[in-house]
Amino acid sequence: MLNDATSEFLNKLENQLGKNCLRAPEPRDLSEPRGMYTGQAAAVLRPTDTHQVSDILAACNAARVGVVPMAGNTGLTGGQTLQDGALPVIISMERMTNIREISVENNTMTVESGTILADIRAAASNENRLFPLALASEGTCRIGGNLATNAGGVNVLRYGNTRDLCLGLEAVLADGTIIGGLKSLRKDNTDYDLRHLMIGSEGTLGIITTSVLRLYPQPKHQFAAMLAVPSPKEALALLTMMSDQLEGRVSAFELIDRTGLDFLIEKVIPFKEPFLRAYPWMVLMDCGGGDGLQDAMEQALAKAMEAGLVVDAVLSQTLGQHQALWQIRETIPEANKKIGPISSHDISVPIARVPAFIDAAHKLVDRRFRINCFGHMGDGNLHYNVFPPKGDSPKNYLHLQPEINGSIYDLVAEFGGSFSAEHGIGRLKAADLAHYGDKGQLLAMRKVKDALDPNGIMNPGAVFA
């Protein structure tokens, strides 16, 4: 049983940590981007180093006060908002923003968890290095949250999830114990890999405070190609062909439904039409490499057109053209939000089964509704979103949301997929995890949670229903 964070408790923390560490919650601290949840908290605690995080957690654990970790507050599953129960505190990483070290020789960067992702990418670029995690929210999300949710993004095809981009981390457990694992080693078999246990745990086991990130050489050339394809079936064959022809230089392979561009037009979001006519399906492919990349791409695309996999193509020639093509992809979620979905799904299925899944899912959804299916086809992650008829309000159909969700998630399970590909579980999908998750894995997860956080103070209500 958790207790409220009382004034007496906060006064003790203030005396221990200083006034600058505490502030009253603001509306931005208690809501999330979609406006689905409004949380509660007695205070926002803003530590400046790992030892302060340790002191806070030790005090909260002793008093049995719940803790809600917060990084950039860009999460989409309610993991950063606690709506009911005992009044918790929020631990914000906003003041832990130091980039401690960049090693060009080791291809690593050591950063604190409050560092904004765009700042990390810029710092790497200044050293002619690449940190490949790329998200639409990179201007506001923070690396601690990226690690806690094992964020994906557009470059997973080539570089992997956030988990694959972290060599070591430092974290604090619920009782204040500091796990000091800031190693920059590629090989180390000396202990349990607590790093990977903490990554993706969504703040339910502890708080990540610092990490050692993996860097890569900055590609000498970067090209984007917008490709019109007959259907997702040809898009899949194109992915295989491009991966073979370009020998590992494909960084991103995004499937785009024409509905996404129609939504941009409908909501008057500026973009440049890539083609002279509208095609039902498109692929945005991004490649990086050395000299000869453009010729290799042009030759590969010529073969794809001869094979009937591509019916029209635009290849970027300048940085501005590259950015314009990616602007289309990155503004589709903005248009979706303005249209207003009835039901949104962040799902994944085996890459080879993506076309069959899309066909089957389309047959499940009422034909009155509009579907915008897009996402990271290169890693099997689709954002399958259902919208009301044009001009109608999603509020008129929200009563159908549980039925739609259940139908889509049942189909995902049938296809051997996941109902949460890259956004995490949070509170939004905790019941879905209990329903669709493997019972043995769930039991093991609960045992780990009970062992590391026996009082249940860490992000109560997140992940576990």
XYZ file of C-alpha atoms in Angstrom:
465
model
C 0.000 0.000 0.000
C 1.462 3.356 -1.061
C 1.149 6.574 0.914
C 0.493 10.154 -0.188
C 3.467 12.469 -0.594
C 2.511 14.754 2.290
C 3.707 18.279 2.992
C 5.753 16.923 5.884
C 7.474 14.448 3.566
C 8.197 17.149 0.959
C 9.569 19.488 3.623
C 12.049 16.819 4.683
C 13.133 16.344 1.073
C 13.500 20.089 0.600
C 15.703 20.338 3.702
C 17.811 17.454 2.419
C 18.099 18.439 -1.233
C 17.540 22.197 -1.371
C 14.678 24.327 -2.628
C 15.789 24.255 -6.256
C 15.152 20.538 -6.405
C 11.414 20.881 -5.767
C 8.696 22.805 -7.562
C 4.936 22.668 -7.764
C 3.452 20.636 -10.641
C 2.400 22.584 -13.724
C -0.276 21.503 -16.237
C 2.460 20.341 -18.649
C 3.695 17.905 -15.998
C 0.300 16.257 -15.546
C -0.789 15.674 -19.138
C 0.557 13.793 -22.148
C 0.700 14.650 -25.882
C -2.605 13.079 -26.892
C -4.566 14.574 -24.008
C -5.856 11.141 -23.011
C -4.651 11.288 -19.417
C -4.507 13.944 -16.731
C -2.283 12.899 -13.877
C -1.647 13.960 -10.307
C 1.459 14.690 -8.239
C 2.361 16.440 -5.024
C 5.580 17.909 -6.427
C 8.087 17.729 -9.246
C 11.559 16.782 -8.022
C 14.428 17.914 -10.245
C 17.714 16.236 -9.294
C 20.996 17.461 -10.751
C 23.024 14.269 -10.360
C 22.776 10.553 -9.729
C 23.344 10.882 -5.982
C 20.343 13.170 -5.647
C 18.247 10.635 -7.551
C 19.499 8.018 -5.104
C 18.595 10.155 -2.072
C 15.104 10.829 -3.461
C 14.345 7.194 -4.199
C 15.688 6.037 -0.833
C 13.417 8.541 0.916
C 10.380 7.623 -1.202
C 10.976 3.929 -0.668
C 11.233 4.357 3.106
C 8.013 6.398 3.177
C 6.302 4.216 0.550
C 5.610 7.187 -1.708
C 5.047 6.476 -5.392
C 7.451 7.850 -7.996
C 6.591 8.737 -11.598
C 9.772 9.214 -13.692
C 9.582 11.830 -16.447
C 11.995 12.684 -19.257
C 10.653 14.697 -22.208
C 6.981 13.842 -21.604
C 6.502 12.758 -25.232
C 5.317 9.207 -24.485
C 2.101 8.034 -26.146
C 0.896 5.309 -23.764
C 0.395 7.214 -20.505
C 3.549 5.947 -18.826
C 4.316 9.420 -17.445
C 0.903 10.182 -15.903
C -0.647 8.613 -12.789
C -4.334 9.412 -12.599
C -5.448 7.960 -9.276
C -4.303 6.271 -6.108
C -1.921 7.667 -3.501
C -0.465 11.070 -4.401
C 3.008 10.507 -5.925
C 5.975 12.682 -6.770
C 7.340 13.187 -10.277
C 11.078 12.852 -10.766
C 11.993 14.983 -13.777
C 15.359 14.575 -15.494
C 15.210 18.095 -16.977
C 18.298 19.351 -15.088
C 20.553 16.385 -15.908
C 21.595 17.452 -19.402
C 25.381 17.135 -19.494
C 27.149 15.531 -22.423
C 30.076 14.262 -20.391
C 32.314 12.841 -23.097
C 32.522 12.168 -26.822
C 35.153 9.699 -27.964
C 35.708 9.689 -31.717
C 38.206 6.845 -31.418
C 35.826 4.659 -29.403
C 32.714 5.879 -31.247
C 30.893 6.581 -27.983
C 29.174 9.431 -26.210
C 28.424 9.569 -22.481
C 25.298 11.596 -21.677
C 22.956 12.268 -18.784
C 19.350 11.165 -19.116
C 17.810 14.621 -19.434
C 19.736 15.398 -22.617
C 17.437 16.171 -25.542
C 17.816 13.745 -28.431
C 18.334 16.503 -31.035
C 21.215 17.891 -28.948
C 22.834 14.464 -28.859
C 22.533 14.093 -32.617
C 23.935 17.588 -33.161
C 26.877 16.980 -30.827
C 27.700 13.768 -32.670
C 27.441 15.523 -36.029
C 29.876 18.201 -34.855
C 32.440 15.411 -34.450
C 31.568 13.927 -37.871
C 29.749 11.108 -36.122
C 26.172 9.852 -36.262
C 23.855 8.911 -33.435
C 21.208 7.208 -35.566
C 18.146 7.306 -33.301
C 15.738 9.564 -35.243
C 12.221 10.391 -34.042
C 9.660 13.033 -34.968
C 9.811 14.256 -31.348
C 13.611 14.523 -31.215
C 13.460 18.248 -30.443
C 11.735 17.571 -27.111
C 12.213 13.925 -26.137
C 15.099 13.072 -23.816
C 17.445 10.124 -24.000
C 16.392 8.745 -20.603
C 12.854 8.316 -21.876
C 14.123 6.873 -25.168
C 16.039 4.248 -23.208
C 13.226 3.571 -20.746
C 10.847 2.805 -23.622
C 13.399 1.285 -26.007
C 12.340 3.791 -28.664
C 12.454 2.790 -32.317
C 12.185 5.455 -35.013
C 12.993 5.388 -38.700
C 16.526 3.924 -38.722
C 15.901 0.619 -36.942
C 16.365 -1.267 -40.213
C 20.069 -0.415 -40.288
C 21.012 0.508 -36.726
C 18.492 -1.178 -34.432
C 16.344 0.121 -31.560
C 17.652 2.303 -28.733
C 18.626 -0.906 -26.932
C 21.148 -1.600 -29.688
C 22.614 1.912 -29.407
C 23.542 1.734 -25.710
C 26.795 0.166 -24.501
C 26.457 0.955 -20.811
C 24.300 2.778 -18.331
C 24.091 4.002 -14.778
C 20.769 3.644 -12.964
C 19.232 3.916 -9.514
C 16.982 1.209 -8.093
C 13.897 1.789 -5.943
C 15.801 1.622 -2.648
C 18.442 4.111 -3.806
C 21.047 1.546 -4.847
C 23.195 2.901 -7.692
C 24.046 0.520 -10.532
C 27.278 1.848 -11.975
C 27.625 0.353 -15.419
C 29.110 3.159 -17.504
C 31.337 0.903 -19.553
C 32.069 1.584 -23.198
C 32.964 -2.026 -23.981
C 31.705 -4.039 -26.933
C 32.468 -7.275 -25.118
C 31.924 -7.862 -21.392
C 30.635 -11.137 -19.932
C 31.319 -10.441 -16.265
C 27.793 -10.125 -14.895
C 24.066 -10.233 -15.537
C 23.227 -7.697 -18.222
C 21.280 -5.316 -16.003
C 21.606 -2.693 -18.736
C 19.142 -4.531 -20.953
C 16.864 -5.197 -17.992
C 16.558 -1.475 -17.345
C 16.169 -0.512 -21.020
C 12.506 -0.834 -21.962
C 11.322 -1.222 -18.342
C 9.476 2.132 -18.506
C 10.616 3.334 -15.105
C 9.071 0.394 -13.249
C 12.392 -0.965 -11.949
C 14.455 2.171 -11.415
C 15.634 5.368 -13.071
C 18.334 5.522 -15.736
C 20.584 8.506 -14.993
C 23.484 8.303 -17.472
C 24.288 6.210 -20.525
C 27.128 5.406 -22.915
C 25.767 5.616 -26.450
C 27.116 4.011 -29.593
C 28.153 6.348 -32.432
C 28.811 5.651 -36.097
C 30.820 7.405 -38.805
C 28.739 10.094 -40.494
C 27.778 8.852 -43.993
C 29.544 10.867 -46.682
C 26.392 10.959 -48.802
C 22.712 10.681 -47.888
C 19.900 10.264 -50.416
C 16.145 9.849 -50.081
C 13.875 8.349 -52.717
C 10.075 8.563 -52.804
C 8.839 5.561 -54.759
C 5.310 4.825 -55.966
C 4.507 1.113 -55.662
C 1.445 -0.844 -56.804
C 0.745 -2.314 -53.354
C 2.400 -3.372 -50.084
C 3.203 -6.716 -51.739
C 5.498 -4.988 -54.239
C 6.857 -2.795 -51.435
C 7.999 -5.935 -49.614
C 9.683 -7.306 -52.734
C 11.288 -3.895 -53.259
C 12.684 -3.932 -49.714
C 14.339 -7.282 -50.377
C 15.744 -6.119 -53.707
C 17.078 -2.810 -52.376
C 18.658 -4.488 -49.354
C 20.464 -6.910 -51.653
C 21.428 -4.402 -54.350
C 22.608 -1.668 -51.972
C 24.412 -4.044 -49.599
C 23.348 -2.737 -46.199
C 23.227 0.956 -47.086
C 19.443 1.258 -46.718
C 18.818 3.140 -43.459
C 15.042 3.595 -43.590
C 12.208 2.059 -45.580
C 8.861 3.706 -44.810
C 5.510 2.580 -46.198
C 3.122 5.489 -46.853
C -0.592 5.267 -47.633
C -2.014 7.955 -49.935
C -4.544 8.659 -47.182
C -1.717 10.252 -45.205
C -1.084 12.825 -47.937
C -4.820 13.421 -48.345
C -4.968 14.228 -44.630
C -2.158 16.775 -45.075
C -4.193 18.478 -47.802
C -7.388 18.313 -45.748
C -5.765 20.015 -42.762
C -3.795 22.510 -44.889
C -0.398 21.305 -43.721
C 2.179 22.504 -46.286
C 4.071 19.897 -48.287
C 5.230 19.360 -51.855
C 3.494 16.603 -53.802
C 6.234 14.161 -54.823
C 4.533 13.044 -58.051
C 2.369 14.561 -60.802
C -0.411 12.086 -60.011
C -1.703 10.420 -56.846
C -0.628 6.845 -56.164
C -2.311 4.641 -53.536
C 0.941 3.410 -51.978
C 4.426 4.872 -51.680
C 7.732 4.025 -50.078
C 10.196 6.542 -48.661
C 13.643 4.986 -48.728
C 16.753 6.569 -47.232
C 20.307 5.445 -47.937
C 23.678 6.558 -46.634
C 27.172 5.708 -47.788
C 30.284 6.757 -49.638
C 31.091 7.752 -53.199
C 29.108 5.913 -55.824
C 25.955 5.663 -53.710
C 23.820 7.748 -56.069
C 24.816 5.634 -59.087
C 24.123 2.468 -57.144
C 20.672 3.733 -56.135
C 19.795 4.756 -59.679
C 20.863 1.374 -61.050
C 18.928 -0.496 -58.362
C 15.803 1.588 -58.966
C 16.033 1.012 -62.713
C 15.979 -2.739 -62.066
C 13.035 -2.317 -59.689
C 11.075 -0.391 -62.337
C 11.839 -3.045 -64.950
C 10.510 -5.653 -62.523
C 7.287 -3.687 -62.006
C 7.971 -3.058 -58.337
C 8.189 0.731 -58.789
C 5.910 2.753 -61.080
C 7.306 6.243 -60.388
C 10.315 7.607 -58.523
C 11.799 10.824 -57.159
C 15.414 10.798 -55.947
C 16.712 13.704 -53.873
C 19.561 15.686 -55.423
C 20.024 18.323 -52.732
C 19.727 18.595 -48.958
C 16.565 20.673 -49.410
C 14.946 17.959 -51.526
C 15.973 15.330 -48.990
C 14.357 17.333 -46.198
C 11.196 17.986 -48.250
C 10.637 14.264 -48.802
C 11.126 13.499 -45.127
C 8.848 16.380 -44.144
C 5.981 14.500 -45.778
C 6.592 11.451 -43.611
C 7.209 13.374 -40.401
C 4.070 15.547 -40.674
C 1.651 12.669 -41.274
C 1.212 12.090 -37.493
C 0.391 15.796 -37.085
C -2.368 15.502 -39.693
C -3.658 12.319 -38.055
C -3.981 14.130 -34.757
C -5.908 16.991 -36.365
C -8.275 14.615 -38.181
C -8.873 12.719 -34.938
C -8.638 8.919 -34.915
C -11.252 6.530 -33.626
C -8.535 4.006 -32.876
C -4.724 4.072 -33.223
C -2.431 1.077 -33.280
C 1.349 0.796 -32.962
C 1.795 -2.817 -34.024
C 4.408 -5.065 -35.572
C 4.304 -8.326 -37.498
C 7.055 -10.340 -39.182
C 8.259 -8.310 -42.169
C 7.391 -11.070 -44.617
C 3.749 -10.976 -43.436
C 3.160 -7.214 -43.604
C 1.219 -7.236 -46.922
C -1.010 -10.128 -45.837
C -1.668 -8.433 -42.509
C -2.710 -5.178 -44.184
C -5.098 -7.048 -46.483
C -6.631 -8.947 -43.576
C -6.898 -5.861 -41.351
C -8.615 -3.825 -44.068
C -11.295 -6.522 -44.288
C -11.969 -6.237 -40.551
C -12.670 -2.496 -40.482
C -16.072 -1.027 -41.341
C -15.897 0.363 -44.899
C -17.394 3.657 -43.722
C -14.131 4.469 -41.973
C -10.900 5.828 -43.395
C -7.683 3.964 -42.711
C -4.219 5.494 -42.660
C -1.717 2.649 -42.580
C 1.901 3.780 -42.602
C 5.164 3.181 -40.812
C 8.483 1.433 -40.659
C 8.042 -1.441 -43.100
C 11.765 -2.149 -42.929
C 11.314 -3.509 -39.398
C 7.680 -4.649 -39.608
C 6.279 -1.777 -37.500
C 2.998 -0.299 -38.762
C 0.869 2.536 -37.436
C -2.557 1.244 -38.345
C -5.037 4.027 -37.579
C -8.798 4.133 -38.102
C -10.622 7.438 -38.709
C -14.278 8.488 -39.059
C -15.849 9.304 -42.429
C -14.740 12.651 -43.847
C -16.451 15.532 -42.069
C -17.633 13.374 -39.169
C -16.357 13.515 -35.590
C -14.439 10.636 -33.986
C -16.492 11.257 -30.827
C -19.481 9.707 -32.619
C -17.630 6.411 -32.935
C -15.491 6.126 -29.810
C -17.898 3.545 -28.404
C -16.583 1.237 -31.141
C -12.953 1.651 -30.070
C -12.761 -1.441 -27.804
C -14.246 -3.619 -30.550
C -11.852 -2.264 -33.196
C -8.847 -2.578 -30.899
C -9.753 -6.134 -29.992
C -10.191 -7.138 -33.634
C -6.857 -5.628 -34.694
C -4.936 -7.012 -31.721
C -6.433 -10.482 -32.185
C -5.286 -10.366 -35.803
C -1.817 -9.194 -34.757
C -1.569 -12.158 -32.375
C -2.723 -14.496 -35.140
C 0.083 -13.169 -37.350
C 2.681 -13.706 -34.609
C 3.100 -9.968 -33.981
C 3.075 -7.461 -31.151
C 0.361 -5.000 -30.157
C 3.066 -2.570 -28.982
C 5.960 -2.198 -31.402
C 7.798 0.946 -30.281
C 5.640 3.093 -27.995
C 5.756 0.853 -24.942
C 2.996 -0.356 -22.607
C 2.564 2.498 -20.125
C -0.893 2.544 -18.581
C -2.801 2.581 -21.863
C -1.860 -0.982 -22.791
C -1.341 -2.635 -19.407
C -4.581 -4.621 -19.709
C -3.632 -5.662 -23.255
C -0.307 -6.980 -21.977
C -2.110 -9.015 -19.339
C -4.383 -10.448 -22.046
C -1.969 -11.039 -24.924
C 1.335 -11.462 -23.112
C 2.973 -14.848 -22.577
C 1.958 -16.056 -19.125
C 5.387 -17.376 -18.277
C 7.077 -14.127 -19.273
C 4.554 -12.095 -17.310
C 5.222 -14.219 -14.224
C 8.975 -13.729 -14.618
C 8.476 -9.976 -15.082
C 6.424 -9.788 -11.896
C 9.114 -11.668 -9.951
C 11.776 -9.236 -11.192
C 9.552 -6.281 -10.282
C 8.902 -7.662 -6.791
C 12.612 -8.329 -6.242
C 13.859 -4.888 -7.315
C 10.880 -2.821 -6.156
C 9.179 -4.760 -3.337
C 7.225 -1.712 -2.124
C 5.928 -0.970 -5.621
C 6.942 2.698 -5.642
C 8.344 2.805 -9.175
C 5.816 4.118 -11.699
C 2.824 2.430 -10.070
C 0.170 1.298 -12.553
C 2.509 1.304 -15.551
C 3.060 -1.948 -17.498
C 1.345 -4.142 -14.876
C -2.456 -4.029 -14.890
